[in-house]
C-alpha cells in the first residue's frame, strides 16, 4: 500500500474552517487576498521579528535518512524571513517524522523538536504503527503548493500537498515493498498550525489532512 498519511491530530471546528478556506487558495506560498485563512493576520508578517535560519537556531537535531528515500519540496523561498522559516521548519518536521519511522523509535528526539501538543502525541502513535508492522517508508516524496499565513502572537498556518504516487511502505525484514497504482487518493492536502517557541523554532501543533482532495490533483 502507499505510505500512510502524516499524523493527524484531533481536528477542532476552527481547524475544519481553516481547511475549507485554504482550499480556495491558488497554491502560491505568497499570501494573497483570496488565500486568507481564518485566524491568521495577513499583515502580521510585516512587523514580525525574523526567525533564526535552520543553520543558526540552537539544538537542531541532525536528520539523515536512507539513500532510498528522496525528497522534493516544491515550495521556493518567499523572500519573507518569517514565512521562509516556517517553510523550513515544516520541512524538517516531515523529515523528522520519517526519521523516527526509519529508526523505529516512537520517541525519537527529532520529531519532538519540531512538534508539540496534539501533533507530538499523534506522531508517536503514527510511528508506533510502523514499529508494530516492522515497516518503514521508501521511494520518492514530493511536497508542493505550499501556502503560508503568519498570524498574531507567534502563530502561523502552513497548507501544502503531498504526492505519494512514488512513495511506499517497505517491510524491514523481507525488504518487500508494497506498491500500488497511482489514484486520486495518492494526493493529500495537509493543513497545519504552528507556533514559534522560545528557541525561535516553528513547531507544528495541529494537523488535519484530506486524502484525494481536488486541490492537490495533477
Short mmCIF file of N, CA and C in Angstrom, two decimals, residues 21-187:
data_model
loop_
_atom_site.label_atom_id
_atom_site.label_comp_id
_atom_site.label_asym_id
_atom_site.label_seq_id
_atom_site.Cartn_x
_atom_site.Cartn_y
_atom_site.Cartn_z
N UNK A 21 -11.18 27.06 3.98
CA UNK A 21 -10.71 28.35 3.48
C UNK A 21 -9.45 28.18 2.66
N UNK A 22 -8.54 27.32 3.13
CA UNK A 22 -7.27 27.12 2.44
C UNK A 22 -7.46 26.52 1.07
N UNK A 23 -8.48 25.71 0.91
CA UNK A 23 -8.71 25.05 -0.38
C UNK A 23 -9.02 26.04 -1.48
N UNK A 24 -9.45 27.24 -1.12
CA UNK A 24 -9.78 28.23 -2.14
C UNK A 24 -8.55 28.95 -2.67
N UNK A 25 -7.36 28.69 -2.07
CA UNK A 25 -6.14 29.36 -2.47
C UNK A 25 -5.63 28.86 -3.80
N UNK A 26 -4.64 29.57 -4.35
CA UNK A 26 -4.09 29.19 -5.65
C UNK A 26 -2.79 28.43 -5.51
N UNK A 27 -2.35 28.11 -4.27
CA UNK A 27 -1.15 27.32 -4.09
C UNK A 27 0.12 28.14 -4.01
N UNK A 28 0.05 29.41 -4.26
CA UNK A 28 1.23 30.26 -4.19
C UNK A 28 1.58 30.47 -2.73
N UNK A 29 2.86 30.32 -2.37
CA UNK A 29 3.25 30.48 -0.98
C UNK A 29 3.27 31.94 -0.56
N UNK A 30 3.10 32.86 -1.49
CA UNK A 30 2.95 34.27 -1.15
C UNK A 30 1.47 34.54 -0.93
N UNK A 31 1.09 34.97 0.28
CA UNK A 31 -0.30 35.15 0.62
C UNK A 31 -0.94 36.23 -0.25
N UNK A 32 -2.18 35.95 -0.69
CA UNK A 32 -2.96 36.91 -1.44
C UNK A 32 -4.30 37.02 -0.75
N UNK A 33 -5.11 38.01 -1.14
CA UNK A 33 -6.40 38.20 -0.52
C UNK A 33 -7.26 36.96 -0.65
N UNK A 34 -7.18 36.25 -1.78
CA UNK A 34 -8.00 35.07 -2.00
C UNK A 34 -7.54 33.89 -1.18
N UNK A 35 -6.35 33.97 -0.55
CA UNK A 35 -5.78 32.86 0.21
C UNK A 35 -5.94 33.05 1.71
N UNK A 36 -6.69 34.05 2.16
CA UNK A 36 -6.75 34.35 3.58
C UNK A 36 -7.29 33.16 4.36
N UNK A 37 -6.66 32.86 5.49
CA UNK A 37 -7.05 31.75 6.33
C UNK A 37 -7.57 32.32 7.64
N UNK A 38 -8.69 31.79 8.09
CA UNK A 38 -9.29 32.30 9.32
C UNK A 38 -8.31 32.23 10.47
N UNK A 39 -8.24 33.32 11.25
CA UNK A 39 -7.38 33.34 12.42
C UNK A 39 -5.97 33.79 12.14
N UNK A 40 -5.63 34.04 10.90
CA UNK A 40 -4.27 34.48 10.57
C UNK A 40 -4.31 35.90 10.04
N UNK A 41 -3.51 36.77 10.59
CA UNK A 41 -3.45 38.17 10.17
C UNK A 41 -2.46 38.28 9.03
N UNK A 42 -2.98 38.57 7.83
CA UNK A 42 -2.13 38.63 6.66
C UNK A 42 -1.06 39.71 6.77
N UNK A 43 -1.33 40.76 7.54
CA UNK A 43 -0.38 41.85 7.63
C UNK A 43 0.64 41.68 8.73
N UNK A 44 0.47 40.65 9.55
CA UNK A 44 1.34 40.50 10.72
C UNK A 44 2.78 40.23 10.34
N UNK A 45 2.99 39.60 9.19
CA UNK A 45 4.35 39.23 8.81
C UNK A 45 5.24 40.44 8.58
N UNK A 46 4.64 41.58 8.32
CA UNK A 46 5.44 42.78 8.05
C UNK A 46 6.15 43.27 9.31
N UNK A 47 5.50 43.08 10.47
CA UNK A 47 6.07 43.59 11.70
C UNK A 47 6.72 42.51 12.55
N UNK A 48 6.56 41.23 12.15
CA UNK A 48 7.12 40.14 12.95
C UNK A 48 8.63 40.15 12.89
N UNK A 49 9.26 39.75 14.01
CA UNK A 49 10.72 39.69 14.04
C UNK A 49 11.21 38.48 13.27
N UNK A 50 12.33 38.57 12.59
CA UNK A 50 12.83 37.45 11.79
C UNK A 50 13.13 36.24 12.65
N UNK A 51 12.87 35.04 12.09
CA UNK A 51 13.20 33.79 12.79
C UNK A 51 14.63 33.40 12.47
N UNK A 52 15.29 32.66 13.37
CA UNK A 52 16.61 32.15 13.05
C UNK A 52 16.51 31.18 11.87
N UNK A 53 17.54 31.10 11.08
CA UNK A 53 17.54 30.14 9.98
C UNK A 53 17.81 28.76 10.55
N UNK A 54 17.61 27.73 9.71
CA UNK A 54 17.80 26.36 10.16
C UNK A 54 19.23 26.12 10.61
N UNK A 55 20.17 26.90 10.11
CA UNK A 55 21.57 26.67 10.42
C UNK A 55 22.02 27.36 11.71
N UNK A 56 21.21 28.30 12.24
CA UNK A 56 21.64 29.06 13.40
C UNK A 56 20.84 28.81 14.67
N UNK A 57 19.59 28.35 14.56
CA UNK A 57 18.80 28.09 15.76
C UNK A 57 19.45 26.95 16.54
N UNK A 58 19.56 27.08 17.86
CA UNK A 58 20.29 26.09 18.66
C UNK A 58 19.57 24.76 18.81
N UNK A 59 20.36 23.70 18.95
CA UNK A 59 19.81 22.40 19.31
C UNK A 59 19.13 21.61 18.22
N UNK A 60 19.24 22.06 16.98
CA UNK A 60 18.55 21.34 15.91
C UNK A 60 19.16 19.95 15.71
N UNK A 61 18.32 18.90 15.71
CA UNK A 61 18.84 17.55 15.53
C UNK A 61 19.27 17.31 14.08
N UNK A 62 20.27 16.46 13.91
CA UNK A 62 20.71 16.10 12.57
C UNK A 62 19.77 15.05 12.01
N UNK A 63 19.29 15.28 10.80
CA UNK A 63 18.35 14.34 10.18
C UNK A 63 19.00 13.72 8.94
N UNK A 64 19.33 12.45 9.04
CA UNK A 64 19.92 11.71 7.93
C UNK A 64 19.05 10.51 7.62
N UNK A 65 18.53 10.46 6.41
CA UNK A 65 17.61 9.40 6.02
C UNK A 65 18.26 8.46 5.01
N UNK A 66 17.75 7.24 4.87
CA UNK A 66 18.34 6.26 3.94
C UNK A 66 18.38 6.76 2.50
N UNK A 67 19.33 6.26 1.74
CA UNK A 67 19.53 6.70 0.36
C UNK A 67 18.34 6.36 -0.54
N UNK A 68 17.52 5.40 -0.14
CA UNK A 68 16.38 5.02 -0.98
C UNK A 68 15.17 5.94 -0.76
N UNK A 69 15.35 6.98 0.06
CA UNK A 69 14.29 7.96 0.30
C UNK A 69 14.76 9.32 -0.23
N UNK A 70 14.08 9.86 -1.22
CA UNK A 70 14.45 11.16 -1.78
C UNK A 70 13.28 12.13 -1.63
N UNK A 71 13.62 13.40 -1.41
CA UNK A 71 12.61 14.40 -1.11
C UNK A 71 12.69 15.57 -2.08
N UNK A 72 11.52 16.02 -2.52
CA UNK A 72 11.41 17.23 -3.31
C UNK A 72 10.39 18.14 -2.63
N UNK A 73 10.82 19.34 -2.28
CA UNK A 73 9.92 20.33 -1.70
C UNK A 73 9.78 21.46 -2.70
N UNK A 74 8.69 21.44 -3.47
CA UNK A 74 8.44 22.47 -4.47
C UNK A 74 7.75 23.67 -3.82
N UNK A 75 8.43 24.24 -2.84
CA UNK A 75 7.94 25.48 -2.25
C UNK A 75 9.12 26.44 -2.10
N UNK A 76 9.41 27.19 -3.17
CA UNK A 76 10.55 28.11 -3.18
C UNK A 76 10.42 29.16 -2.08
N UNK A 77 11.55 29.78 -1.74
CA UNK A 77 11.56 30.83 -0.73
C UNK A 77 10.66 31.99 -1.16
N UNK A 78 10.01 32.58 -0.19
CA UNK A 78 9.09 33.68 -0.48
C UNK A 78 9.79 35.04 -0.47
N UNK A 79 10.96 35.11 0.18
CA UNK A 79 11.62 36.39 0.35
C UNK A 79 11.26 37.03 1.67
N UNK A 80 10.28 36.45 2.37
CA UNK A 80 9.89 36.92 3.70
C UNK A 80 10.55 36.00 4.72
N UNK A 81 11.38 36.55 5.60
CA UNK A 81 12.18 35.72 6.52
C UNK A 81 11.31 34.85 7.42
N UNK A 82 10.20 35.39 7.90
CA UNK A 82 9.33 34.64 8.80
C UNK A 82 8.68 33.48 8.06
N UNK A 83 8.14 33.76 6.87
CA UNK A 83 7.49 32.69 6.11
C UNK A 83 8.48 31.62 5.67
N UNK A 84 9.68 32.05 5.28
CA UNK A 84 10.69 31.08 4.86
C UNK A 84 11.13 30.19 6.03
N UNK A 85 11.16 30.77 7.24
CA UNK A 85 11.49 29.97 8.43
C UNK A 85 10.40 28.94 8.70
N UNK A 86 9.15 29.32 8.48
CA UNK A 86 8.03 28.39 8.67
C UNK A 86 8.11 27.25 7.67
N UNK A 87 8.39 27.57 6.42
CA UNK A 87 8.54 26.54 5.39
C UNK A 87 9.68 25.58 5.74
N UNK A 88 10.79 26.15 6.19
CA UNK A 88 11.95 25.33 6.53
C UNK A 88 11.66 24.40 7.70
N UNK A 89 11.03 24.92 8.75
CA UNK A 89 10.75 24.08 9.90
C UNK A 89 9.63 23.08 9.62
N UNK A 90 8.69 23.44 8.75
CA UNK A 90 7.68 22.48 8.32
C UNK A 90 8.30 21.32 7.58
N UNK A 91 9.27 21.62 6.74
CA UNK A 91 10.01 20.58 6.01
C UNK A 91 10.77 19.67 6.97
N UNK A 92 11.40 20.27 7.96
CA UNK A 92 12.16 19.48 8.92
C UNK A 92 11.26 18.55 9.74
N UNK A 93 10.06 19.01 10.06
CA UNK A 93 9.14 18.15 10.80
C UNK A 93 8.75 16.92 9.98
N UNK A 94 8.51 17.12 8.70
CA UNK A 94 8.16 16.00 7.82
C UNK A 94 9.29 14.98 7.80
N UNK A 95 10.50 15.45 7.58
CA UNK A 95 11.65 14.55 7.53
C UNK A 95 11.91 13.90 8.89
N UNK A 96 11.72 14.67 9.96
CA UNK A 96 11.96 14.13 11.30
C UNK A 96 10.98 13.01 11.62
N UNK A 97 9.75 13.14 11.15
CA UNK A 97 8.77 12.08 11.36
C UNK A 97 9.20 10.80 10.63
N UNK A 98 9.66 10.96 9.40
CA UNK A 98 10.13 9.80 8.64
C UNK A 98 11.39 9.19 9.26
N UNK A 99 12.21 10.04 9.88
CA UNK A 99 13.40 9.53 10.56
C UNK A 99 13.01 8.65 11.75
N UNK A 100 11.99 9.06 12.49
CA UNK A 100 11.53 8.26 13.63
C UNK A 100 11.04 6.90 13.18
N UNK A 101 10.35 6.87 12.03
CA UNK A 101 9.89 5.59 11.48
C UNK A 101 11.09 4.75 11.06
N UNK A 102 12.05 5.36 10.38
CA UNK A 102 13.25 4.65 9.95
C UNK A 102 14.02 4.10 11.15
N UNK A 103 14.10 4.88 12.20
CA UNK A 103 14.80 4.46 13.42
C UNK A 103 13.97 3.50 14.26
N UNK A 104 12.69 3.34 13.87
CA UNK A 104 11.76 2.50 14.64
C UNK A 104 11.71 2.95 16.10
N UNK A 105 11.63 4.28 16.27
CA UNK A 105 11.66 4.85 17.61
C UNK A 105 10.49 5.83 17.78
N UNK A 106 9.42 5.42 18.46
CA UNK A 106 8.25 6.30 18.65
C UNK A 106 8.55 7.54 19.49
N UNK A 107 9.69 7.56 20.17
CA UNK A 107 10.06 8.72 20.98
C UNK A 107 11.31 9.41 20.43
N UNK A 108 11.54 9.27 19.15
CA UNK A 108 12.73 9.87 18.53
C UNK A 108 12.75 11.38 18.80
N UNK A 109 13.92 11.90 19.14
CA UNK A 109 14.01 13.29 19.58
C UNK A 109 13.77 14.30 18.46
N UNK A 110 14.05 13.92 17.20
CA UNK A 110 13.96 14.89 16.11
C UNK A 110 12.54 15.40 15.91
N UNK A 111 11.57 14.49 15.80
CA UNK A 111 10.20 14.98 15.57
C UNK A 111 9.68 15.73 16.78
N UNK A 112 10.14 15.38 17.97
CA UNK A 112 9.69 16.08 19.17
C UNK A 112 10.29 17.48 19.26
N UNK A 113 11.41 17.69 18.57
CA UNK A 113 11.99 19.02 18.49
C UNK A 113 11.13 19.95 17.64
N UNK A 114 10.48 19.38 16.62
CA UNK A 114 9.72 20.18 15.67
C UNK A 114 8.20 20.10 15.86
N UNK A 115 7.75 19.53 16.96
CA UNK A 115 6.31 19.43 17.20
C UNK A 115 6.03 19.49 18.69
N UNK A 116 4.77 19.69 19.02
CA UNK A 116 4.35 19.68 20.41
C UNK A 116 2.85 19.44 20.48
N UNK A 117 2.37 19.15 21.67
CA UNK A 117 0.93 19.01 21.88
C UNK A 117 0.32 17.86 21.10
N UNK A 118 -0.83 18.13 20.51
CA UNK A 118 -1.60 17.10 19.81
C UNK A 118 -0.78 16.40 18.73
N UNK A 119 -0.03 17.18 17.97
CA UNK A 119 0.73 16.60 16.86
C UNK A 119 1.84 15.68 17.38
N UNK A 120 2.49 16.06 18.45
CA UNK A 120 3.55 15.23 19.00
C UNK A 120 2.99 13.89 19.48
N UNK A 121 1.84 13.93 20.14
CA UNK A 121 1.19 12.70 20.61
C UNK A 121 0.77 11.84 19.43
N UNK A 122 0.18 12.47 18.41
CA UNK A 122 -0.28 11.73 17.24
C UNK A 122 0.90 11.13 16.47
N UNK A 123 2.02 11.84 16.44
CA UNK A 123 3.20 11.33 15.74
C UNK A 123 3.74 10.09 16.44
N UNK A 124 3.74 10.10 17.75
CA UNK A 124 4.20 8.93 18.49
C UNK A 124 3.36 7.70 18.13
N UNK A 125 2.05 7.88 18.05
CA UNK A 125 1.16 6.77 17.69
C UNK A 125 1.39 6.32 16.25
N UNK A 126 1.59 7.29 15.38
CA UNK A 126 1.85 7.02 13.96
C UNK A 126 3.12 6.19 13.78
N UNK A 127 4.19 6.57 14.46
CA UNK A 127 5.45 5.84 14.37
C UNK A 127 5.29 4.45 14.99
N UNK A 128 4.55 4.36 16.07
CA UNK A 128 4.36 3.07 16.73
C UNK A 128 3.68 2.06 15.80
N UNK A 129 2.77 2.55 14.94
CA UNK A 129 2.11 1.66 13.98
C UNK A 129 3.13 1.03 13.04
N UNK A 130 4.09 1.82 12.59
CA UNK A 130 5.14 1.29 11.73
C UNK A 130 6.03 0.30 12.50
N UNK A 131 6.31 0.61 13.75
CA UNK A 131 7.13 -0.29 14.56
C UNK A 131 6.41 -1.62 14.74
N UNK A 132 5.12 -1.56 15.00
CA UNK A 132 4.34 -2.79 15.17
C UNK A 132 4.35 -3.64 13.90
N UNK A 133 4.34 -2.98 12.75
CA UNK A 133 4.35 -3.68 11.46
C UNK A 133 5.75 -4.02 10.97
N UNK A 134 6.76 -3.55 11.72
CA UNK A 134 8.16 -3.74 11.32
C UNK A 134 8.36 -3.24 9.89
N UNK A 135 7.93 -2.01 9.67
CA UNK A 135 7.99 -1.41 8.33
C UNK A 135 8.47 0.03 8.42
N UNK A 136 8.91 0.54 7.28
CA UNK A 136 9.27 1.94 7.14
C UNK A 136 8.90 2.38 5.73
N UNK A 137 9.25 3.63 5.37
CA UNK A 137 8.91 4.12 4.04
C UNK A 137 10.11 4.02 3.09
N UNK A 138 9.80 4.03 1.81
CA UNK A 138 10.82 4.08 0.77
C UNK A 138 10.24 4.81 -0.44
N UNK A 139 11.11 5.30 -1.31
CA UNK A 139 10.63 5.93 -2.54
C UNK A 139 10.88 7.42 -2.62
N UNK A 140 10.09 8.07 -3.46
CA UNK A 140 10.25 9.50 -3.73
C UNK A 140 9.10 10.27 -3.09
N UNK A 141 9.46 11.31 -2.37
CA UNK A 141 8.48 12.09 -1.63
C UNK A 141 8.44 13.51 -2.19
N UNK A 142 7.27 13.94 -2.59
CA UNK A 142 7.15 15.27 -3.19
C UNK A 142 6.08 16.07 -2.46
N UNK A 143 6.44 17.30 -2.07
CA UNK A 143 5.53 18.21 -1.39
C UNK A 143 5.48 19.51 -2.19
N UNK A 144 4.29 20.09 -2.33
CA UNK A 144 4.14 21.21 -3.24
C UNK A 144 2.92 22.06 -2.87
N UNK A 145 2.74 23.16 -3.62
CA UNK A 145 1.61 24.08 -3.43
C UNK A 145 1.47 24.53 -1.98
N UNK A 146 2.56 25.01 -1.41
CA UNK A 146 2.54 25.48 -0.03
C UNK A 146 1.99 26.90 0.07
N UNK A 147 1.16 27.13 1.07
CA UNK A 147 0.64 28.46 1.37
C UNK A 147 0.91 28.75 2.84
N UNK A 148 1.58 29.85 3.11
CA UNK A 148 1.93 30.23 4.49
C UNK A 148 1.17 31.48 4.88
N UNK A 149 0.60 31.46 6.07
CA UNK A 149 -0.04 32.65 6.63
C UNK A 149 0.49 32.86 8.04
N UNK A 150 1.00 34.05 8.30
CA UNK A 150 1.54 34.38 9.62
C UNK A 150 0.48 35.11 10.42
N UNK A 151 0.21 34.61 11.62
CA UNK A 151 -0.81 35.20 12.47
C UNK A 151 -0.21 36.03 13.59
N UNK A 152 -1.03 36.36 14.55
CA UNK A 152 -0.59 37.12 15.70
C UNK A 152 -0.03 36.19 16.77
N UNK A 153 0.69 36.77 17.71
CA UNK A 153 1.19 36.01 18.87
C UNK A 153 2.03 34.81 18.47
N UNK A 154 2.88 34.98 17.47
CA UNK A 154 3.82 33.94 17.06
C UNK A 154 3.11 32.66 16.61
N UNK A 155 2.04 32.79 15.86
CA UNK A 155 1.34 31.64 15.31
C UNK A 155 1.32 31.72 13.79
N UNK A 156 1.09 30.58 13.15
CA UNK A 156 1.06 30.54 11.68
C UNK A 156 0.31 29.31 11.21
N UNK A 157 -0.05 29.30 9.94
CA UNK A 157 -0.59 28.11 9.30
C UNK A 157 0.23 27.80 8.06
N UNK A 158 0.41 26.53 7.80
CA UNK A 158 1.09 26.06 6.61
C UNK A 158 0.23 24.99 5.96
N UNK A 159 -0.21 25.28 4.75
CA UNK A 159 -1.05 24.35 4.00
C UNK A 159 -0.25 23.86 2.81
N UNK A 160 -0.26 22.55 2.55
CA UNK A 160 0.53 22.02 1.44
C UNK A 160 -0.02 20.69 0.97
N UNK A 161 0.46 20.25 -0.19
CA UNK A 161 0.05 18.98 -0.78
C UNK A 161 1.20 17.98 -0.75
N UNK A 162 0.84 16.70 -0.75
CA UNK A 162 1.84 15.65 -0.87
C UNK A 162 1.43 14.69 -1.99
N UNK A 163 2.40 14.33 -2.81
CA UNK A 163 2.22 13.32 -3.86
C UNK A 163 2.85 12.02 -3.37
N UNK A 164 2.02 11.02 -3.08
CA UNK A 164 2.52 9.74 -2.60
C UNK A 164 2.59 8.69 -3.71
N UNK A 165 2.50 9.12 -4.95
CA UNK A 165 2.46 8.20 -6.07
C UNK A 165 3.69 7.31 -6.19
N UNK A 166 4.84 7.80 -5.69
CA UNK A 166 6.08 7.03 -5.79
C UNK A 166 6.67 6.74 -4.41
N UNK A 167 5.82 6.79 -3.39
CA UNK A 167 6.25 6.50 -2.02
C UNK A 167 5.47 5.31 -1.50
N UNK A 168 6.18 4.37 -0.89
CA UNK A 168 5.55 3.12 -0.47
C UNK A 168 6.07 2.67 0.89
N UNK A 169 5.38 1.66 1.44
CA UNK A 169 5.85 1.03 2.67
C UNK A 169 6.79 -0.12 2.33
N UNK A 170 7.82 -0.26 3.14
CA UNK A 170 8.82 -1.31 2.95
C UNK A 170 8.89 -2.14 4.22
N UNK A 171 8.78 -3.47 4.08
CA UNK A 171 8.90 -4.38 5.22
C UNK A 171 10.38 -4.61 5.50
N UNK A 172 10.78 -4.25 6.71
CA UNK A 172 12.20 -4.20 7.04
C UNK A 172 12.89 -5.56 6.91
N UNK A 173 12.29 -6.63 7.41
CA UNK A 173 12.93 -7.94 7.40
C UNK A 173 12.98 -8.56 6.01
N UNK A 174 11.87 -8.52 5.30
CA UNK A 174 11.78 -9.19 3.99
C UNK A 174 12.22 -8.30 2.84
N UNK A 175 12.28 -6.98 3.07
CA UNK A 175 12.59 -5.98 2.04
C UNK A 175 11.49 -5.88 0.99
N UNK A 176 10.35 -6.46 1.26
CA UNK A 176 9.23 -6.39 0.33
C UNK A 176 8.64 -4.98 0.34
N UNK A 177 8.36 -4.45 -0.84
CA UNK A 177 7.77 -3.11 -0.98
C UNK A 177 6.31 -3.25 -1.41
N UNK A 178 5.43 -2.63 -0.69
CA UNK A 178 4.00 -2.66 -1.02
C UNK A 178 3.70 -1.56 -2.04
N UNK A 179 3.68 -1.94 -3.32
CA UNK A 179 3.42 -0.98 -4.37
C UNK A 179 1.96 -1.05 -4.81
N UNK A 180 1.39 0.11 -5.04
CA UNK A 180 0.01 0.20 -5.50
C UNK A 180 -0.07 1.21 -6.64
N UNK A 181 -1.10 1.09 -7.50
CA UNK A 181 -1.25 2.06 -8.60
C UNK A 181 -1.52 3.46 -8.07
N UNK A 182 -1.18 4.44 -8.88
CA UNK A 182 -1.46 5.84 -8.53
C UNK A 182 -2.95 6.12 -8.78
N UNK A 183 -3.61 6.64 -7.76
CA UNK A 183 -5.02 7.02 -7.86
C UNK A 183 -5.19 8.42 -7.28
N UNK A 184 -6.41 8.90 -7.26
CA UNK A 184 -6.67 10.22 -6.66
C UNK A 184 -6.29 10.24 -5.18
N UNK A 185 -6.35 9.08 -4.53
CA UNK A 185 -6.00 9.01 -3.12
C UNK A 185 -4.50 9.06 -2.86
N UNK A 186 -3.71 9.11 -3.93
CA UNK A 186 -2.26 9.25 -3.77
C UNK A 186 -1.87 10.68 -3.44
N UNK A 187 -2.83 11.59 -3.49
CA UNK A 187 -2.57 13.01 -3.26
C UNK A 187 -3.30 13.48 -2.01
#
